[in-house]
XYZ file of C-alpha atoms in Angstrom:
722
model
C -26.104 -59.397 19.084
C -28.839 -60.047 16.369
C -28.366 -62.990 13.803
C -28.165 -60.710 11.141
C -25.175 -58.586 12.691
C -23.471 -61.961 13.448
C -23.683 -63.117 9.805
C -22.471 -59.822 8.656
C -19.616 -59.741 10.589
C -18.447 -63.007 9.007
C -19.289 -61.555 5.377
C -22.279 -63.953 5.134
C -25.767 -62.975 3.978
C -28.962 -64.797 3.500
C -31.114 -65.030 0.388
C -34.254 -66.664 -1.001
C -34.653 -67.399 -4.474
C -38.127 -68.345 -5.790
C -37.907 -69.617 -9.271
C -41.465 -69.947 -9.933
C -42.274 -66.208 -9.437
C -38.795 -65.027 -10.463
C -38.203 -62.998 -7.385
C -34.979 -62.968 -5.354
C -35.073 -61.601 -1.594
C -31.510 -60.386 -0.188
C -30.754 -59.401 3.211
C -28.459 -56.239 3.542
C -25.072 -58.345 3.582
C -26.257 -60.431 0.578
C -26.861 -57.298 -1.503
C -23.673 -56.043 -0.519
C -21.798 -59.262 -1.637
C -23.733 -59.054 -5.049
C -22.635 -55.547 -5.628
C -25.627 -53.753 -4.816
C -26.381 -51.075 -2.024
C -26.194 -52.585 1.464
C -29.826 -52.727 2.252
C -32.443 -55.393 2.213
C -33.724 -55.865 -1.371
C -36.271 -57.839 -3.297
C -35.205 -58.007 -7.179
C -36.183 -59.891 -10.217
C -34.423 -63.100 -11.116
C -33.026 -61.457 -14.368
C -31.423 -58.618 -12.306
C -29.591 -60.889 -9.680
C -28.656 -63.195 -12.638
C -26.866 -60.358 -14.270
C -24.552 -60.229 -11.237
C -23.310 -63.730 -11.584
C -20.915 -65.024 -14.088
C -22.791 -66.681 -16.779
C -20.696 -69.874 -16.795
C -21.335 -69.976 -12.966
C -25.361 -69.468 -13.211
C -25.136 -72.207 -15.928
C -23.736 -74.638 -13.564
C -25.739 -73.709 -10.422
C -28.860 -74.782 -12.283
C -27.614 -78.281 -12.655
C -26.440 -78.060 -8.973
C -29.947 -77.123 -7.896
C -31.659 -79.892 -9.825
C -29.353 -82.400 -8.293
C -29.977 -81.370 -4.873
C -33.785 -81.605 -5.646
C -33.347 -85.040 -6.935
C -31.181 -86.092 -3.845
C -32.763 -83.982 -1.385
C -29.365 -82.329 -0.271
C -27.947 -78.964 0.189
C -27.099 -77.255 -3.022
C -23.425 -76.091 -2.715
C -21.521 -74.165 -5.361
C -18.848 -71.314 -5.818
C -20.085 -68.207 -7.785
C -18.212 -65.286 -9.470
C -19.907 -61.899 -8.684
C -19.240 -59.415 -11.667
C -19.766 -55.673 -12.326
C -21.820 -54.131 -15.219
C -18.493 -54.434 -17.331
C -18.027 -58.217 -16.797
C -15.249 -58.032 -14.308
C -15.132 -60.235 -11.346
C -15.334 -58.482 -8.142
C -15.362 -61.111 -5.803
C -16.106 -64.948 -5.109
C -18.939 -66.284 -2.861
C -19.866 -69.680 -1.879
C -23.651 -70.381 -1.418
C -25.052 -73.355 0.763
C -28.832 -73.598 0.250
C -31.793 -75.823 0.817
C -33.810 -76.328 -2.298
C -37.423 -77.633 -2.833
C -39.600 -77.794 -5.534
C -42.743 -75.540 -5.878
C -45.349 -74.686 -8.488
C -43.526 -76.161 -11.540
C -40.021 -74.356 -10.360
C -38.024 -74.217 -7.177
C -37.166 -72.322 -3.990
C -33.767 -71.830 -2.855
C -33.061 -70.663 0.669
C -29.595 -70.339 2.143
C -26.480 -68.248 2.764
C -23.939 -66.303 0.558
C -20.598 -66.165 2.032
C -17.564 -64.356 0.558
C -14.522 -66.559 -0.222
C -11.159 -64.937 0.578
C -8.470 -64.640 -1.871
C -5.883 -67.334 -1.579
C -2.666 -66.302 0.158
C 0.539 -66.232 -1.837
C 2.246 -69.791 -1.656
C -0.945 -71.569 -0.948
C -2.864 -73.822 -3.581
C -6.386 -72.943 -4.520
C -8.721 -75.923 -4.314
C -10.439 -74.884 -7.601
C -9.276 -73.604 -11.036
C -8.112 -69.850 -11.031
C -11.087 -67.699 -11.884
C -10.827 -64.983 -14.317
C -13.092 -62.274 -15.942
C -12.808 -63.593 -19.399
C -15.666 -61.888 -21.216
C -15.610 -63.866 -24.289
C -16.091 -67.059 -22.293
C -19.087 -65.286 -20.342
C -20.613 -64.494 -23.564
C -20.279 -68.149 -25.225
C -21.945 -69.401 -21.724
C -24.675 -66.881 -21.946
C -25.404 -67.563 -25.571
C -25.653 -71.426 -24.987
C -27.912 -70.741 -21.982
C -30.098 -68.548 -23.899
C -30.341 -70.666 -26.989
C -31.508 -73.591 -24.672
C -34.091 -71.562 -22.889
C -35.565 -70.068 -26.191
C -35.690 -73.508 -27.712
C -37.713 -74.831 -25.006
C -40.193 -72.136 -25.059
C -43.477 -73.412 -26.581
C -45.665 -70.388 -27.002
C -45.184 -66.646 -28.053
C -45.920 -65.617 -24.523
C -43.102 -67.890 -23.130
C -40.685 -66.685 -25.687
C -41.151 -63.256 -24.678
C -40.970 -64.027 -21.029
C -37.613 -65.957 -21.476
C -36.393 -63.003 -23.640
C -37.326 -60.577 -20.704
C -35.313 -62.714 -18.554
C -31.896 -62.758 -20.267
C -29.114 -61.156 -18.379
C -26.511 -60.443 -20.835
C -22.594 -60.694 -19.905
C -21.380 -57.158 -18.778
C -24.913 -55.160 -19.789
C -28.409 -55.782 -18.917
C -31.362 -54.528 -20.715
C -33.914 -52.497 -18.588
C -36.615 -52.809 -21.341
C -37.443 -54.853 -24.347
C -39.866 -54.512 -26.892
C -40.886 -56.851 -29.786
C -42.389 -55.644 -33.053
C -44.112 -57.727 -35.500
C -45.292 -56.951 -39.013
C -48.833 -56.898 -39.662
C -49.605 -55.890 -43.320
C -47.923 -52.230 -43.964
C -47.867 -51.684 -40.067
C -45.529 -52.622 -37.209
C -47.512 -53.760 -33.872
C -46.035 -54.493 -30.483
C -46.624 -58.120 -29.681
C -44.634 -57.983 -26.421
C -42.712 -55.504 -24.222
C -40.996 -55.602 -20.420
C -39.794 -52.912 -18.422
C -41.138 -49.967 -16.430
C -43.186 -48.789 -19.509
C -45.544 -51.675 -18.811
C -47.208 -49.339 -16.382
C -47.659 -46.634 -18.971
C -50.013 -43.813 -17.949
C -53.676 -43.777 -18.911
C -53.114 -47.572 -19.792
C -51.715 -46.475 -23.376
C -49.383 -49.093 -24.979
C -45.800 -47.958 -24.594
C -45.379 -47.957 -28.594
C -48.325 -46.944 -30.824
C -49.004 -48.768 -33.848
C -46.191 -47.599 -36.582
C -46.485 -47.759 -40.329
C -43.556 -49.424 -42.057
C -42.864 -46.023 -43.998
C -42.613 -44.007 -40.881
C -39.499 -42.340 -39.615
C -39.176 -44.838 -36.673
C -36.282 -46.718 -35.766
C -38.202 -49.972 -35.733
C -39.636 -49.191 -38.934
C -36.312 -48.404 -40.316
C -34.615 -51.669 -39.191
C -37.556 -53.675 -40.881
C -37.231 -51.681 -44.142
C -33.364 -52.042 -44.395
C -32.736 -55.486 -42.607
C -29.857 -53.549 -40.677
C -29.412 -53.203 -37.026
C -29.654 -49.676 -35.558
C -27.569 -48.669 -32.355
C -28.370 -45.391 -30.470
C -25.566 -45.071 -27.681
C -26.866 -41.892 -26.183
C -30.119 -39.855 -25.861
C -28.786 -37.027 -27.845
C -28.102 -39.389 -30.767
C -31.565 -40.872 -30.423
C -33.171 -37.214 -30.505
C -30.969 -36.201 -33.321
C -32.072 -39.074 -35.765
C -35.647 -39.463 -34.552
C -36.759 -36.179 -32.806
C -40.437 -37.080 -33.527
C -40.592 -40.200 -31.627
C -37.928 -39.973 -28.987
C -40.251 -38.500 -26.348
C -42.753 -41.405 -26.555
C -39.968 -44.154 -26.798
C -37.584 -43.168 -24.176
C -39.184 -42.793 -20.596
C -37.713 -43.893 -17.474
C -34.294 -42.326 -17.849
C -32.686 -44.748 -20.254
C -29.571 -43.891 -22.004
C -28.862 -46.387 -24.773
C -31.040 -48.285 -27.236
C -30.431 -51.177 -29.740
C -33.007 -51.939 -32.552
C -32.163 -55.189 -34.105
C -34.143 -57.003 -37.074
C -35.590 -60.325 -36.320
C -34.911 -62.531 -39.377
C -36.045 -66.367 -39.903
C -35.477 -68.326 -43.007
C -33.995 -65.092 -44.761
C -37.130 -63.198 -44.034
C -37.544 -60.248 -41.926
C -40.541 -60.866 -39.237
C -40.018 -57.909 -37.091
C -37.814 -55.876 -34.790
C -36.388 -56.196 -31.169
C -35.602 -53.106 -29.038
C -33.376 -53.481 -25.999
C -33.030 -50.283 -23.957
C -30.395 -49.774 -21.246
C -30.314 -47.545 -18.185
C -26.407 -47.606 -18.008
C -24.558 -45.968 -21.098
C -23.513 -48.907 -23.597
C -21.026 -48.197 -26.329
C -22.252 -51.029 -28.270
C -18.602 -52.321 -29.154
C -18.166 -55.477 -31.859
C -18.457 -57.877 -29.249
C -21.591 -56.428 -27.664
C -23.323 -56.106 -31.165
C -22.263 -59.435 -31.807
C -24.352 -60.895 -28.803
C -27.171 -58.736 -29.544
C -27.417 -60.035 -33.148
C -27.260 -63.617 -32.075
C -29.684 -63.384 -29.581
C -32.234 -61.583 -32.027
C -31.581 -64.386 -34.334
C -32.473 -67.140 -31.831
C -35.210 -64.829 -30.818
C -36.602 -64.827 -34.225
C -36.501 -68.627 -34.913
C -38.174 -69.067 -31.522
C -41.063 -66.729 -32.359
C -41.692 -68.131 -35.652
C -41.494 -71.701 -34.326
C -44.068 -70.996 -31.326
C -46.365 -68.796 -34.001
C -46.438 -71.969 -36.256
C -47.212 -74.122 -33.195
C -49.927 -72.001 -32.069
C -51.501 -71.766 -35.506
C -51.395 -75.537 -35.544
C -53.012 -75.831 -32.119
C -55.679 -73.313 -33.283
C -56.473 -75.341 -36.389
C -56.469 -78.397 -34.174
C -59.135 -76.945 -31.651
C -61.074 -75.627 -34.506
C -61.290 -79.140 -35.863
C -62.106 -80.640 -32.633
C -65.031 -78.252 -31.946
C -66.297 -78.862 -35.482
C -66.190 -82.422 -35.141
C -66.737 -83.402 -31.522
C -70.420 -83.056 -30.769
C -71.902 -82.130 -27.243
C -73.773 -85.034 -25.425
C -77.230 -84.333 -24.650
C -77.386 -83.584 -20.703
C -81.186 -84.043 -20.149
C -81.731 -87.869 -20.932
C -84.846 -88.976 -18.749
C -83.483 -91.399 -16.193
C -79.998 -91.343 -17.650
C -76.763 -89.436 -17.097
C -74.075 -89.348 -19.797
C -70.637 -88.122 -19.668
C -67.888 -87.988 -22.602
C -64.057 -87.041 -23.072
C -61.791 -86.623 -26.146
C -58.196 -86.355 -25.489
C -55.928 -86.003 -28.642
C -52.508 -87.678 -27.733
C -51.268 -88.754 -30.880
C -49.088 -85.608 -31.740
C -48.916 -83.787 -34.992
C -51.884 -81.517 -35.299
C -53.444 -83.243 -32.374
C -56.316 -84.448 -34.314
C -57.049 -88.012 -35.260
C -59.761 -90.468 -36.217
C -61.340 -91.146 -32.860
C -64.736 -89.756 -32.343
C -67.884 -90.111 -30.416
C -71.579 -89.240 -31.037
C -75.038 -89.059 -29.561
C -78.158 -89.421 -32.059
C -81.691 -88.885 -31.276
C -83.726 -91.725 -32.970
C -87.232 -91.398 -34.663
C -88.357 -94.228 -32.218
C -87.716 -91.892 -29.289
C -84.639 -93.771 -28.294
C -81.162 -92.617 -28.660
C -78.028 -93.997 -30.414
C -74.413 -93.893 -28.781
C -71.550 -94.154 -31.234
C -68.040 -94.255 -30.607
C -65.164 -95.178 -33.343
C -61.681 -94.860 -34.366
C -60.383 -94.232 -37.928
C -57.044 -95.745 -38.627
C -54.178 -93.147 -38.284
C -53.616 -89.923 -36.218
C -53.574 -87.350 -39.105
C -55.700 -84.889 -40.952
C -56.535 -87.406 -43.354
C -57.931 -89.481 -40.361
C -59.817 -86.682 -39.248
C -61.364 -86.123 -42.592
C -62.382 -89.493 -42.915
C -63.840 -89.465 -39.511
C -65.945 -86.417 -40.075
C -67.453 -87.974 -43.256
C -68.296 -91.422 -41.426
C -69.675 -89.678 -38.386
C -72.160 -87.664 -40.947
C -72.886 -90.905 -42.714
C -73.523 -92.650 -39.427
C -76.048 -90.152 -38.205
C -77.673 -90.180 -41.574
C -78.254 -93.922 -41.523
C -79.408 -93.915 -37.711
C -81.721 -91.024 -38.513
C -83.417 -93.137 -41.240
C -84.628 -95.562 -38.528
C -82.373 -98.498 -39.317
C -81.471 -101.176 -36.861
C -77.792 -101.096 -35.284
C -76.709 -103.987 -37.804
C -78.051 -102.108 -40.772
C -76.368 -98.879 -39.756
C -72.852 -100.403 -39.460
C -73.466 -102.396 -42.934
C -74.310 -99.281 -44.607
C -71.368 -97.345 -42.902
C -68.871 -100.249 -44.053
C -70.233 -100.038 -47.503
C -69.787 -96.253 -47.437
C -66.116 -96.446 -46.386
C -65.289 -99.039 -48.659
C -66.624 -96.846 -51.563
C -64.348 -94.091 -50.567
C -61.229 -96.352 -50.460
C -62.223 -97.698 -53.971
C -62.734 -94.279 -55.378
C -59.140 -93.373 -54.055
C -57.759 -96.755 -55.267
C -58.986 -95.844 -58.912
C -57.263 -92.371 -58.295
C -53.968 -94.184 -57.600
C -54.283 -93.341 -53.904
C -52.546 -95.816 -51.582
C -53.882 -94.372 -48.139
C -56.483 -96.891 -47.649
C -58.320 -96.603 -44.170
C -60.635 -98.656 -42.125
C -62.648 -97.763 -38.968
C -63.585 -99.696 -35.759
C -66.963 -98.725 -34.357
C -69.313 -99.611 -31.687
C -73.199 -98.531 -32.095
C -75.493 -98.838 -29.240
C -79.281 -98.173 -29.214
C -80.398 -97.158 -25.981
C -83.915 -97.222 -24.572
C -83.920 -95.062 -21.553
C -87.000 -96.204 -20.033
C -86.225 -99.769 -19.703
C -82.258 -99.721 -19.995
C -82.416 -101.890 -23.015
C -79.228 -101.720 -24.971
C -78.922 -103.155 -28.555
C -75.275 -103.322 -29.662
C -73.444 -103.840 -32.799
C -69.701 -103.971 -33.057
C -67.263 -103.396 -35.840
C -63.856 -104.453 -34.546
C -63.999 -102.379 -31.628
C -63.252 -102.898 -27.878
C -66.288 -104.397 -26.010
C -68.177 -102.235 -23.380
C -67.561 -102.568 -19.909
C -70.418 -102.333 -17.229
C -69.623 -100.918 -13.630
C -72.093 -102.667 -11.222
C -73.781 -100.818 -8.319
C -71.100 -101.984 -5.811
C -68.116 -100.935 -8.021
C -67.376 -104.119 -9.710
C -66.325 -103.929 -13.265
C -67.331 -106.311 -15.932
C -66.296 -106.458 -19.723
C -69.533 -107.502 -21.400
C -68.513 -109.669 -24.649
C -70.563 -108.832 -27.602
C -70.820 -110.244 -30.934
C -69.121 -108.460 -33.712
C -67.890 -108.122 -37.197
C -64.936 -106.849 -39.399
C -64.058 -103.073 -38.888
C -65.707 -100.814 -41.156
C -64.518 -100.456 -44.755
C -62.470 -103.789 -45.308
C -65.459 -105.780 -46.956
C -68.315 -103.733 -48.359
C -71.119 -106.422 -47.652
C -70.378 -107.453 -43.986
C -72.944 -108.581 -41.332
C -72.762 -107.294 -37.991
C -74.973 -109.290 -35.400
C -76.700 -107.502 -32.634
C -76.043 -108.356 -28.804
C -78.909 -107.264 -26.382
C -77.924 -106.240 -22.897
C -79.765 -104.483 -19.978
C -78.412 -101.874 -17.949
C -79.846 -102.295 -14.490
C -80.618 -98.975 -12.214
C -77.439 -97.816 -10.717
C -75.162 -99.311 -13.217
C -72.743 -97.499 -15.682
C -71.646 -98.416 -19.129
C -68.278 -97.493 -20.157
C -67.491 -97.522 -23.958
C -63.931 -96.168 -25.191
C -61.413 -96.324 -27.952
C -58.428 -98.452 -27.677
C -56.405 -95.414 -26.609
C -58.001 -95.361 -23.214
C -56.927 -99.239 -22.861
C -53.641 -99.830 -24.521
C -51.668 -96.568 -23.958
C -48.572 -96.822 -21.990
C -47.463 -100.197 -23.223
C -50.600 -102.034 -21.974
C -52.403 -104.847 -24.014
C -56.206 -105.391 -23.579
C -55.973 -107.433 -20.570
C -53.481 -105.275 -18.400
C -55.186 -102.097 -19.779
C -58.678 -103.247 -18.434
C -57.050 -104.211 -15.365
C -55.628 -100.536 -14.817
C -58.985 -99.042 -15.755
C -60.630 -101.419 -13.247
C -58.673 -100.415 -10.401
C -58.928 -96.752 -11.279
C -62.936 -97.140 -11.464
C -63.289 -99.001 -8.250
C -60.902 -96.625 -6.444
C -63.271 -93.853 -7.590
C -66.444 -95.366 -6.642
C -65.372 -96.516 -3.227
C -64.716 -93.097 -2.424
C -67.641 -91.619 -4.313
C -69.522 -88.416 -2.894
C -71.865 -86.037 -3.832
C -74.548 -86.070 -6.644
C -74.285 -89.035 -9.338
C -73.891 -86.919 -12.390
C -71.109 -84.898 -10.647
C -69.625 -88.286 -9.819
C -69.719 -89.453 -13.426
C -67.948 -86.275 -14.612
C -65.338 -87.000 -11.935
C -64.992 -90.419 -12.990
C -64.650 -89.537 -16.686
C -61.728 -87.293 -15.781
C -60.139 -89.730 -13.436
C -59.912 -92.256 -16.417
C -58.204 -89.835 -18.582
C -55.835 -88.744 -15.884
C -55.084 -92.324 -15.062
C -54.015 -93.126 -18.776
C -52.831 -89.681 -20.029
C -51.726 -87.924 -17.020
C -48.588 -88.084 -14.846
C -49.647 -91.180 -12.916
C -49.535 -93.331 -16.232
C -45.929 -93.098 -16.459
C -45.750 -95.147 -13.310
C -48.114 -97.805 -14.185
C -46.743 -98.737 -17.626
C -47.724 -102.188 -19.042
C -45.600 -105.090 -19.920
C -44.843 -103.903 -23.404
C -41.597 -102.236 -24.072
C -42.643 -98.953 -25.593
C -45.437 -96.361 -24.679
C -47.739 -96.368 -27.756
C -49.553 -93.049 -27.634
C -53.032 -92.866 -28.979
C -56.032 -90.647 -29.059
C -58.478 -91.196 -26.548
C -62.400 -91.182 -26.677
C -64.735 -92.092 -23.771
C -68.473 -92.181 -23.102
C -69.954 -93.196 -19.942
C -73.696 -93.999 -19.514
C -75.114 -94.230 -16.158
C -78.837 -95.495 -15.494
C -80.228 -93.468 -12.651
C -81.539 -95.274 -9.413
C -79.623 -97.728 -7.317
C -82.702 -99.542 -5.953
C -82.081 -101.329 -2.528
C -85.727 -102.061 -1.272
C -86.494 -104.003 1.749
C -88.398 -107.435 1.459
C -90.738 -109.033 4.030
C -87.873 -110.933 5.521
C -85.201 -108.167 5.764
C -83.457 -106.567 2.958
C -84.299 -107.753 -0.616
C -82.415 -110.442 -2.332
C -81.690 -108.121 -5.275
C -78.316 -109.252 -6.523
C -75.159 -107.189 -5.727
C -73.503 -108.443 -8.888
C -74.954 -110.226 -11.773
C -73.837 -111.358 -15.233
C -75.768 -113.003 -17.900
C -74.149 -114.805 -21.106
C -75.539 -116.815 -23.873
C -73.496 -119.700 -25.278
C -74.480 -120.712 -28.519
C -74.018 -124.230 -30.109
C -72.098 -122.874 -32.857
C -69.954 -120.874 -30.445
C -68.284 -123.287 -27.966
C -65.156 -120.989 -27.706
C -67.449 -118.906 -25.558
C -67.060 -121.225 -22.627
C -63.827 -119.633 -22.127
C -65.598 -116.060 -21.891
C -68.151 -117.672 -19.444
C -65.160 -118.609 -17.124
C -63.660 -115.234 -17.357
C -67.024 -113.559 -16.642
C -67.445 -115.676 -13.471
C -63.885 -115.219 -12.325
C -64.299 -111.502 -12.868
C -67.653 -111.430 -10.862
C -65.884 -113.189 -8.124
C -62.757 -110.949 -8.044
C -62.782 -110.092 -4.444
C -64.073 -113.445 -3.089
C -62.401 -114.483 0.276
C -61.491 -117.983 -0.696
C -59.390 -118.454 -4.085
C -60.315 -122.138 -4.040
C -63.943 -121.530 -4.222
C -63.289 -119.292 -7.124
C -61.603 -122.173 -8.920
C -64.299 -124.321 -8.057
C -66.983 -121.990 -9.379
C -65.105 -121.644 -12.475
C -64.723 -125.441 -12.905
C -68.468 -125.957 -12.317
C -69.509 -123.214 -14.979
C -67.139 -124.925 -17.388
C -68.908 -128.412 -16.718
C -72.339 -127.255 -16.813
C -72.069 -125.266 -20.058
C -70.249 -127.851 -21.784
C -72.849 -130.652 -20.706
C -75.491 -128.282 -22.306
C -73.751 -128.151 -25.481
C -72.889 -131.836 -25.733
C -76.240 -133.284 -24.663
C -79.043 -130.909 -26.116
C -79.527 -129.228 -29.320
C -80.102 -125.649 -27.763
C -78.180 -122.907 -26.523
C -76.914 -122.399 -22.818
C -78.014 -119.278 -20.784
C -75.651 -118.637 -17.916
C -76.907 -116.293 -14.997
C -74.441 -115.725 -12.128
C -75.541 -113.665 -9.079
C -73.644 -112.658 -5.812
C -75.869 -111.435 -2.862
C -75.340 -110.718 0.543
C -72.823 -108.919 2.729
C -69.056 -109.289 2.270
C -67.651 -112.097 4.206
C -71.056 -113.965 4.166
C -71.967 -113.639 0.480
C -73.457 -116.274 -1.606
C -72.854 -116.977 -5.319
C -75.581 -118.658 -7.470
C -74.559 -119.996 -10.790
C -77.755 -121.088 -13.069
C -77.294 -122.720 -16.350
C -80.435 -122.982 -18.235
C -81.394 -124.882 -21.697
C -84.193 -125.756 -23.521
C -84.118 -129.493 -23.314
C -86.557 -131.425 -20.973
C -83.974 -134.411 -20.535
C -82.578 -134.237 -16.893
C -79.093 -134.961 -16.275
C -78.127 -138.572 -14.851
C -75.429 -139.479 -12.596
C -72.719 -141.780 -14.275
C -70.123 -144.024 -12.965
C -67.132 -143.109 -15.192
C -64.253 -145.520 -15.273
C -60.645 -144.348 -14.504
C -59.813 -143.469 -18.224
C -63.322 -142.228 -19.190
C -63.140 -138.783 -20.828
C -66.675 -137.403 -19.654
C -69.543 -138.226 -17.175
C -67.891 -136.526 -14.086
C -69.932 -133.051 -14.212
C -72.395 -134.244 -11.391
C -69.830 -136.029 -9.462
C -67.890 -132.514 -9.397
C -71.125 -130.645 -8.361
C -71.468 -132.870 -5.367
C -67.937 -132.387 -4.267
C -67.647 -128.650 -4.960
C -71.039 -127.001 -4.627
C -72.415 -125.838 -1.191
C -75.717 -126.703 -2.580
C -77.044 -127.574 -6.367
C -79.857 -129.079 -8.180
C -82.026 -129.244 -11.236
C -85.202 -127.328 -11.679
C -87.561 -128.427 -14.495
C -89.207 -125.625 -16.534
C -91.925 -125.218 -18.980
C -89.467 -124.837 -21.698
C -86.490 -126.662 -20.482
C -84.560 -127.068 -17.213
C -82.035 -125.080 -15.227
C -78.953 -126.623 -13.378
C -77.653 -124.602 -10.543
C -75.024 -124.581 -7.817
C -74.313 -122.445 -4.896
C -71.017 -121.403 -3.016
C -70.991 -119.690 0.416
C -68.170 -117.196 1.306
C -68.562 -118.231 4.979
C -68.525 -121.909 4.037
C -68.249 -123.284 7.551
C -71.331 -121.336 8.585
C -73.337 -121.624 5.396
C -72.487 -124.791 3.635
C -74.786 -127.991 3.945
C -75.337 -130.927 2.160
C -76.342 -130.853 -1.426
C -79.686 -129.892 -1.757
C -82.223 -131.806 -4.059
C -85.536 -130.078 -3.015
C -85.443 -128.005 -6.193
C -84.859 -130.912 -8.421
C -84.711 -134.553 -9.102
C -82.130 -136.766 -7.066
C -79.583 -137.553 -9.757
């Protein structure tokens, strides 16, 4: 005996419900249980849904979602109703659910539940065919579905899938008012395949003798229960409007906020008498449909406005920079009109160089977007005049402060400031001149995937004080290195602060670089996508920061990569080109930058094998830089380099100054507060020394990752014994 015959013998059918595609497949027994002809069938979800009691259908959705979450079987009892809403039988379903393509797939059995015998107690509450309860459940379900629809297409798709209790439309059409005419904005049913590709309903003037036009003119619903009634009242349009053997029609006005915005037609294959209860259902659905269409239309208009603003304000980056590759992204995440004050720009300069600009005007509204547009134009003008980075930001700050002052005199209270990072780039040499106005520092992605945040001098955000100085920091982007600049939305979104936000980005970048394949420019585009996805996509909800809330913000990001990795071969084997290198100047007037020097060295050694050696390197950097600031009149220049293969690498730390006086060993007492720097070098360094130079000296030390094999006695060949 076949499996199908065996299941049919015990009144059990098989079904497959694909919620993503909206199709339901039934075998012959399952079709019989649903009151359909006893034959295998594939139906729409709406057609099958009309066979279930609305209360039970609303419950089964919750059961399926629970089964998906718990990875268990979905079990439920369902009442099967006929076209009049009367209960025919009760079936039990036991199905396996799995998530697919934004929906779910349900595969299982439908089994008829026998009626309880007299004198026995039922396990469930007695089930009745109460049409009014069915109507209430249907209206609640329809209201929820229409409220969740976010576009006109989604609203129309939801309307097409509604299965009304006891009577199900075979075709739906939505008319909208456009001037003095009615146009069809959506339709569903067999007339989708209208011959010759013509629309099912031609454009109709509001003054025409047409049921939809009459409904819009009068604001009253129109019900045509028979074809004869349709032909009698509208003989000119009935042959066009009534294909596919339909027998009843309802034309209901779509009213939102007291204004008629269109009409909705529901056509039925089965005769419908349009009783007061049925008319009440149709009228209520039409009101919900009108509100959903109005809301979706407003959202689409706002989105179109936002996209237009973005297109007009966001420039395209120049793809053909000799020796360099650029990638950029802008993601509005602040809500509202999805426009804000974040922006980026690339400006060709008269000197042949180019300027990269990224900034963030305070706020996430149209006001911020307008100020951003003005400020961006002003920055382009100042840069095109050939001013240096510090002068460009000083003029931009004065410009924004002037706007704020004008608004203050006009009794405005919405004063805004802006952060900005301005970088003048020399593509030939990789030289970067950076001026910063309250903006996050740039980060450098080294050739081996290590990420270092480069500290730069900076001033106040633009617009706070009209006359503000913005010092310039000079960096060099080595071949194969990538600079990342971004707004704080890329760092602090998801409850992160600056430290944890950069740690999240560092993990994303290093994971991307470790698996990098293909061309470098394509890789840069993929890296930009990966950064946005890590912060703005679903994975970001699993990597929230230590703060309680998820503060959403707009995101702007620019990536600049200098082409050419450069790994030459020297006479003794592979060249000693640093795998990683960081350079930092600590001025006499900025002793607080010693802490930044320690952070830079610790970041450089983030994957060093021995944590104790990392602590030693940080301590020696602190001692050497502090010694320069205390005992000389000049600044300290820190250069730290990591070379070699992982597991046997060497880190060399070099601190140079302009003084010719060499350090001397001291014998500090137990309570002395200084004099232990050289003693620490001797104890902690694998090798160290002092190199005299023509313009000063350099104190250096080295540590070896494979300390047992590489460490030796302290070296004094490069400097005097001290």
